[in-house]
mmCIF file of C-alpha atoms in Angstrom:
data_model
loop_
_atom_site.group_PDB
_atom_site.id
_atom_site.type_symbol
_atom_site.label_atom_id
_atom_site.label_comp_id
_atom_site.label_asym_id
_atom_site.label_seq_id
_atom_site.Cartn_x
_atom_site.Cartn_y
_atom_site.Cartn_z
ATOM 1 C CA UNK O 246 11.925 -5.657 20.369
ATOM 2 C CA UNK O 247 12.212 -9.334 20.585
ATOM 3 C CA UNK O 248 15.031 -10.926 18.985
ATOM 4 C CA UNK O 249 14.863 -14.444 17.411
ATOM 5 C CA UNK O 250 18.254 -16.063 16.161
ATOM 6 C CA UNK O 251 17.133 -18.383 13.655
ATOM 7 C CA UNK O 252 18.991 -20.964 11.995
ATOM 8 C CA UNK O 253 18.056 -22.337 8.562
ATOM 9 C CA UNK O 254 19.081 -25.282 5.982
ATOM 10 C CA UNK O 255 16.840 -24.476 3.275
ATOM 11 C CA UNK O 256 15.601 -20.500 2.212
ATOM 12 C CA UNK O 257 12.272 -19.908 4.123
ATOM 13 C CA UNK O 258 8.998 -20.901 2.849
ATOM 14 C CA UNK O 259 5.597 -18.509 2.911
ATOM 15 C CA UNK O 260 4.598 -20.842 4.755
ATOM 16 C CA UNK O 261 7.465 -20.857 6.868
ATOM 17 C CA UNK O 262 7.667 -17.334 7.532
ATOM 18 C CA UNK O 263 4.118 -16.787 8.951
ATOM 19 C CA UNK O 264 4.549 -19.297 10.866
ATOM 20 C CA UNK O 265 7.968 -17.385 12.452
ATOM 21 C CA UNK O 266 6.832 -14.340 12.426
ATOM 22 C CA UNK O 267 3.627 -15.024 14.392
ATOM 23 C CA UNK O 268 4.881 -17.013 16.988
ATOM 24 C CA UNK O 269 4.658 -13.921 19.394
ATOM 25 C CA UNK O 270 1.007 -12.469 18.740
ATOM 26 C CA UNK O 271 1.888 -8.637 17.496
ATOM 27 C CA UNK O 272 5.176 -8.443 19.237
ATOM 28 C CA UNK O 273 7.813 -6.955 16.880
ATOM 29 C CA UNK O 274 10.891 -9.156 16.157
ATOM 30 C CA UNK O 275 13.621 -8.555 14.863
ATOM 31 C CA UNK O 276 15.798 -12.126 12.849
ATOM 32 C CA UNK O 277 19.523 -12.680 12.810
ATOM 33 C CA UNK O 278 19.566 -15.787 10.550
ATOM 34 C CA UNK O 279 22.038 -18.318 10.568
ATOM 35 C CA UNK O 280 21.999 -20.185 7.136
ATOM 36 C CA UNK O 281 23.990 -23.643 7.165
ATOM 37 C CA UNK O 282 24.550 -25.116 3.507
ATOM 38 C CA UNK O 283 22.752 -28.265 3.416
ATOM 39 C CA UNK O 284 25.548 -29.861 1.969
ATOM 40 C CA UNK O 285 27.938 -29.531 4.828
ATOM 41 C CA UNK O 286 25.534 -29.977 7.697
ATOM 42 C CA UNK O 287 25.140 -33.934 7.580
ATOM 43 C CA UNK O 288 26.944 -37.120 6.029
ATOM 44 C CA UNK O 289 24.951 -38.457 2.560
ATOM 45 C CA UNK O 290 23.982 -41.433 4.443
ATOM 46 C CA UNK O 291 22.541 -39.915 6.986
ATOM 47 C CA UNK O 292 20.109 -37.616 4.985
ATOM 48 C CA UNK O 293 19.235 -40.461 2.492
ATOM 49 C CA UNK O 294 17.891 -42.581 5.728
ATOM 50 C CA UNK O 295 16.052 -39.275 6.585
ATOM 51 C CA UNK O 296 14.864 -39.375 3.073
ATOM 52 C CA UNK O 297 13.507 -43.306 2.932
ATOM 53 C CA UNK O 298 11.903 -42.906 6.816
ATOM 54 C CA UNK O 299 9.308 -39.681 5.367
ATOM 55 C CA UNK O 300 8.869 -41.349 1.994
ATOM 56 C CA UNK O 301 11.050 -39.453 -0.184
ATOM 57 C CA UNK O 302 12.885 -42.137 -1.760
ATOM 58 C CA UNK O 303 13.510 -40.219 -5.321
ATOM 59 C CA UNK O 304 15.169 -37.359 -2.499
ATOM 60 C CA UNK O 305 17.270 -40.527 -1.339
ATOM 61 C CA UNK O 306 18.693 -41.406 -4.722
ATOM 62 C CA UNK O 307 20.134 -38.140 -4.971
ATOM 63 C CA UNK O 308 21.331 -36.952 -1.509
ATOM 64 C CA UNK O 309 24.862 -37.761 -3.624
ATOM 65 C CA UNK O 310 24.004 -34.759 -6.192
ATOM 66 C CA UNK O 311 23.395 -32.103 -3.109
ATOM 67 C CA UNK O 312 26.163 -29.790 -3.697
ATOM 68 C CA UNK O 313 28.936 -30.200 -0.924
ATOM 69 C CA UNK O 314 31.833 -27.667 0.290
ATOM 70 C CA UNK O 315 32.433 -24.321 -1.835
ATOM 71 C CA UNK O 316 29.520 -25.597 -4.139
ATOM 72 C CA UNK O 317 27.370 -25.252 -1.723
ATOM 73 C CA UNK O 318 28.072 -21.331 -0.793
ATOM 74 C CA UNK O 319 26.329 -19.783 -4.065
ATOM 75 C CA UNK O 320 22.876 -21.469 -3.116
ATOM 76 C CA UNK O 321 23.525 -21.023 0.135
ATOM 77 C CA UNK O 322 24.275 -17.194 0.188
ATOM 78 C CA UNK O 323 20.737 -16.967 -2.581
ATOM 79 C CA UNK O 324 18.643 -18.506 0.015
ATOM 80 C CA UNK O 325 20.083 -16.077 2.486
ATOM 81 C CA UNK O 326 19.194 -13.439 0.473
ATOM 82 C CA UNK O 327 15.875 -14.737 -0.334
ATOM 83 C CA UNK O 328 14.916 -15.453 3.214
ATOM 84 C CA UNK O 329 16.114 -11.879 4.510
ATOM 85 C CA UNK O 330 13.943 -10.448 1.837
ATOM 86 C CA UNK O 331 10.337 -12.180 2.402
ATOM 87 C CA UNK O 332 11.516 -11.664 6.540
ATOM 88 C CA UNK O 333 11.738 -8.082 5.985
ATOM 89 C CA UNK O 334 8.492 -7.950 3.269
ATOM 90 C CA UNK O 335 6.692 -9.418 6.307
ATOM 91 C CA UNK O 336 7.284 -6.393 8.471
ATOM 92 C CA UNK O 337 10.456 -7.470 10.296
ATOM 93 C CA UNK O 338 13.864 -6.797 10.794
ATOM 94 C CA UNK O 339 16.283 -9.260 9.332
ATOM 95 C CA UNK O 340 20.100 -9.575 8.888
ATOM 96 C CA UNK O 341 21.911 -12.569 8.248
ATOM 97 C CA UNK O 342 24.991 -14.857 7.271
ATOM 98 C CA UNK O 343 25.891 -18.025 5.350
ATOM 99 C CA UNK O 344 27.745 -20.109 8.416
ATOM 100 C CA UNK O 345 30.275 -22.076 7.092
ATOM 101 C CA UNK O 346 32.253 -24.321 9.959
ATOM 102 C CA UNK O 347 31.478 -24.876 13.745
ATOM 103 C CA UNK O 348 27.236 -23.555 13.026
ATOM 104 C CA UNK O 349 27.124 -23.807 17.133
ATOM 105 C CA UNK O 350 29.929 -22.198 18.098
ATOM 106 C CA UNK O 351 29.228 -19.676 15.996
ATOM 107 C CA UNK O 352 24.976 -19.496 16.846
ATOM 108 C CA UNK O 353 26.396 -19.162 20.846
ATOM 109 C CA UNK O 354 28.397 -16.027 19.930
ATOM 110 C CA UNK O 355 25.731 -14.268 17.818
ATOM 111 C CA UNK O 356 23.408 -15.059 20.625
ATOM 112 C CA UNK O 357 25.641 -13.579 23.164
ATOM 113 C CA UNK O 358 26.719 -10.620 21.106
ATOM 114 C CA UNK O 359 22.903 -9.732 20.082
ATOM 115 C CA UNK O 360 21.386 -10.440 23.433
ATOM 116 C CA UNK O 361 19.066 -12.264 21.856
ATOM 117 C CA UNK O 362 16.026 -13.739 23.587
ATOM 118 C CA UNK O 363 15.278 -17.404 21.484
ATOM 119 C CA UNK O 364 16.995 -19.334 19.168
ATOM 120 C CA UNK O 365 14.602 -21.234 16.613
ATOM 121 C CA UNK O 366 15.587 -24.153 14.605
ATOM 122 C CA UNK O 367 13.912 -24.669 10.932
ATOM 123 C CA UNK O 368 14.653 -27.789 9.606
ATOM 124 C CA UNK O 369 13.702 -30.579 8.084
ATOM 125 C CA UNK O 370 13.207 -33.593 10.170
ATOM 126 C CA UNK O 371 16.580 -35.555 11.028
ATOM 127 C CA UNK O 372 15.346 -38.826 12.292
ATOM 128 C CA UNK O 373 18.934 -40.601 13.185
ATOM 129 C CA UNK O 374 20.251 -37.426 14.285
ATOM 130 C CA UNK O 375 17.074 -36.526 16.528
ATOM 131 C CA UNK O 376 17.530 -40.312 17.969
ATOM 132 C CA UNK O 377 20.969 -39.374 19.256
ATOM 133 C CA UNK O 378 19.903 -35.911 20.222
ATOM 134 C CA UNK O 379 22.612 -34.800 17.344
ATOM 135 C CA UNK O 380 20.697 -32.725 15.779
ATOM 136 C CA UNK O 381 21.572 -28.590 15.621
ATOM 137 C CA UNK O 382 18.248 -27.897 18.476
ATOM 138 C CA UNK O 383 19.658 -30.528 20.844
ATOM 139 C CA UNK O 384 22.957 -29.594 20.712
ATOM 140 C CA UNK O 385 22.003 -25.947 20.595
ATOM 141 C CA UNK O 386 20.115 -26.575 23.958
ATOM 142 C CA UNK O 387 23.588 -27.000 25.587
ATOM 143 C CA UNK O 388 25.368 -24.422 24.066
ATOM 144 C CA UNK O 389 23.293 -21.034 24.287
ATOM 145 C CA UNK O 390 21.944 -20.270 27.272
ATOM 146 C CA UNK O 391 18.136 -19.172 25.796
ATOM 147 C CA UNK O 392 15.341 -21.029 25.019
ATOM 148 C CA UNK O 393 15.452 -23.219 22.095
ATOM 149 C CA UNK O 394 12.330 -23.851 19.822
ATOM 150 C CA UNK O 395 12.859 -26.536 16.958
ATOM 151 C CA UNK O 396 10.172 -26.192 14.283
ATOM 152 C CA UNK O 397 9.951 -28.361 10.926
ATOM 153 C CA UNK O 398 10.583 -26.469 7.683
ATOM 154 C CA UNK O 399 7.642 -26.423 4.792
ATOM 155 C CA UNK O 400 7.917 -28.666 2.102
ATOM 156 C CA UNK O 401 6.856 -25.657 -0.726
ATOM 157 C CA UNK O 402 9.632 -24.689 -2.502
ATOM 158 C CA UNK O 403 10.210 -20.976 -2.515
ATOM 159 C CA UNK O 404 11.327 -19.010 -6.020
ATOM 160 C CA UNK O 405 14.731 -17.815 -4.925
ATOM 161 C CA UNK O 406 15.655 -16.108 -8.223
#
């Protein structure tokens, strides 16, 4: 079984999930997924740029309402769940945790312990980060030892509830 570590802002799309799950033809894959709050991955500023550079300029007003620190965990831990559950619905294996400090450190030690074979990054796009190759796939590319593939999350908002 191929195993894909993949790390996540945002609870996976429909759209995002067939596009996961058949990135290796009929191969079966198994997911350890490594959510990061959005709140605690990047600065306010940073995101709101990212916001004004695709457009989104009512998502840069309120970058400063995106919930931050321990508010961020409940979400965080429901998109989890809700990404686990269409992963699994779509024929794989999936098990998962809500990362809360050091995401790299602790995506090179679930890579290591699982033996997995890729890591894929699911985000949106992080223009000034991706500039300064700070962004999680960049830095990941250093860290882990496997191939890294950095895809671009779905804009369709999935019902977590």
């Amino acid at each position: 079984m191929f195993t894909s570590v993949l790390m996540i802002e945002k609870p996976l799309s429909s759209v995002d999930v067939e596009f996961v799950t058949t990135l290796h033809g009929d191969e079966e894959i198994s997911f350890i997924v490594l959510m990061q709050p959005r709140g605690d991955q990047a600065v306010v500023l940073l995101r709101a740029i990212d916001d004004v550079a695709l457009g989104e300029l009512r998502k840069a007003v309120k970058e400063g309402e995106e919930p931050e620190g321990k508010a961020a965990e409940l979400p965080a831990q429901q998109g989890l769940e809700h990404s686990l559950r269409v992963l699994r619905e779509a024929g794989c294996d999936a098990v998962g945790q809500v990362v809360e400090d050091h995401p790299l450190d602790k995506l090179k030690a679930v890579v290591e312990e699982a033996g997995a074979d890729e890591v894929i990054v699911l985000t949106k796009p992080h223009y000034v980060e991706e500039f300064f190759h700070r962004d999680w796939a960049s830095r990941a590319r250093h860290k882990v030892g496997v191939p890294v593939l950095k895809l671009f999350a779905h804009n369709d908002e999935p019902d977590t509830e």
